[in-house]
Amino acid sequence: MVGQLSFRHKLLLWTLLPIVVIYTGLFLYIRSRIVRRNTLDYEEWQQHLVVLYATQFNDNLRQIAELASTTAHALEVLPTASEAELYQFLTKNVQLNPLTYGSAIAFAPYSFSPQKRLFCPYVFKQGNQLRKVDTGQVYDYTEPQWQWYSEAVRTGQARWSQPYFDKGAGNALMVTFSAPFRRNGQIRGVATVDVALESLEEQIDIEGLQEAQFFVLDHQGQVIFHGDQTYIGQSVFEVAQAQNRSDLKELGAAMVAGQTGHRWMQDWSSSRRQWIFYAPISQAQWSLAIRLYEAEFLAFVHQETRFGLLILVTSFGLISIVNYSQLKQGAFSSPAVSKPTASLWGGLQHPQSTVTSALNNRFWCPQYNYNLKQLKLLKELSSPH
């Protein structure tokens, strides 16, 4: 096929072929460097970002905890507040922080009034309005199943609860920060602030995190929040066991241990690869993880690849057009070029006759700078002995 081409086309072919090889090799090398460099840069940047998000998340939870703690301190200083004053105080708590879903004061039995065993004024959000209810009239919050009260009283320490559904009162899946308050050295009740988990993604006041795919685990590996709400309240270790996922178990262990890091793994509910970055939330002994799918991460690489390929094709096309135009216009057909080129080509086919002709005519071509001594030597070698 190549042998049937004219000399011009052969010259064009052997001019462009090395350029294509060089351009392609350079393109692949630069692309691999871009992927490696950007992967390292993105890994470092994303790790700093998840730590920043965890810090801001921690600040939001700290503000929630301070509301409950302040309420508990106020009840120790002002033990004679009326029901109306208590509801007014709780209303202010809910309005102070957009993350707050509800706030309550759960009095120990007969602590508020000798005539009333249970009293727990509670103010919470219902749509765009605030609703008031006495939780003590809805259920017995002193029962062990309501850990937001029983564990705070048992330990005497302020604490975050595990996820639970507050059926009958707040009617939402939530976590609660509970702070016990005392009178004369005795625990007289618990002041609480609730965070609704289903609306956590919309209510959390952290720029950028609302658009990110994230999940939160508590210190026991229980899911506090996940984009797939069916996982909320489940143990990450139980999910890992059910799915036979050792990588998910290792991730849960690292997050529960309060570590900071990242790892590649498959999604919980699909086979898509994702990059997980995680960092601790010290206020609640939780851990925040941001998920980034591999396809999303490599999107910019594909964009850079397409751009580089466009440059390669464009430059190659321009070089081809220039070379073809010169050949078509006879740039390689002038006597200064065609005569020595033809002599050289003929010499390659008939070396003895061409050398003899060159010696007899004393042919000299400045463009190719033939060496006369070499031609003489070539004649001697080509002569029959």
mmCIF file of N, CA and C in Angstrom, residues 13 17 35 51 56 92 95 164 201 245 267 360 376 382:
data_model
loop_
_atom_site.group_PDB
_atom_site.id
_atom_site.type_symbol
_atom_site.label_atom_id
_atom_site.label_comp_id
_atom_site.label_asym_id
_atom_site.label_seq_id
_atom_site.Cartn_x
_atom_site.Cartn_y
_atom_site.Cartn_z
ATOM 1 N N LEU A 13 3.493 11.491 4.587
ATOM 2 C CA LEU A 13 3.239 10.438 5.573
ATOM 3 C C LEU A 13 4.360 10.358 6.602
ATOM 4 N N LEU A 17 3.781 11.142 10.632
ATOM 5 C CA LEU A 17 3.762 9.977 11.526
ATOM 6 C C LEU A 17 4.563 10.205 12.810
ATOM 7 N N VAL A 35 -3.656 13.386 36.503
ATOM 8 C CA VAL A 35 -4.474 12.529 37.362
ATOM 9 C C VAL A 35 -3.795 12.323 38.714
ATOM 10 N N VAL A 51 -12.649 17.909 57.956
ATOM 11 C CA VAL A 51 -12.293 18.360 59.311
ATOM 12 C C VAL A 51 -12.971 19.698 59.609
ATOM 13 N N GLN A 56 -17.358 22.695 62.342
ATOM 14 C CA GLN A 56 -18.560 23.524 62.297
ATOM 15 C C GLN A 56 -19.776 22.756 62.815
ATOM 16 N N LYS A 92 -38.380 30.519 73.544
ATOM 17 C CA LYS A 92 -37.157 31.248 73.190
ATOM 18 C C LYS A 92 -36.046 30.286 72.778
ATOM 19 N N GLN A 95 -36.558 29.146 69.220
ATOM 20 C CA GLN A 95 -36.380 30.222 68.243
ATOM 21 C C GLN A 95 -34.933 30.665 68.088
ATOM 22 N N TYR A 164 -34.035 8.178 68.375
ATOM 23 C CA TYR A 164 -35.300 7.563 68.784
ATOM 24 C C TYR A 164 -36.450 8.327 68.156
ATOM 25 N N GLU A 201 -30.262 17.660 57.316
ATOM 26 C CA GLU A 201 -29.534 18.103 56.124
ATOM 27 C C GLU A 201 -29.943 19.509 55.699
ATOM 28 N N ARG A 245 -19.719 -7.150 54.642
ATOM 29 C CA ARG A 245 -18.816 -6.099 54.200
ATOM 30 C C ARG A 245 -17.757 -5.834 55.273
ATOM 31 N N ASP A 267 -20.368 1.697 47.803
ATOM 32 C CA ASP A 267 -21.499 2.292 48.495
ATOM 33 C C ASP A 267 -22.231 1.228 49.303
ATOM 34 N N ASN A 360 31.342 12.366 -13.056
ATOM 35 C CA ASN A 360 31.647 12.939 -14.362
ATOM 36 C C ASN A 360 31.145 14.375 -14.477
ATOM 37 N N LYS A 376 33.359 9.008 -4.551
ATOM 38 C CA LYS A 376 34.439 8.251 -5.179
ATOM 39 C C LYS A 376 34.590 6.880 -4.539
ATOM 40 N N SER A 382 31.360 -0.062 -5.810
ATOM 41 C CA SER A 382 30.325 -0.581 -6.699
ATOM 42 C C SER A 382 30.910 -1.154 -7.987
#
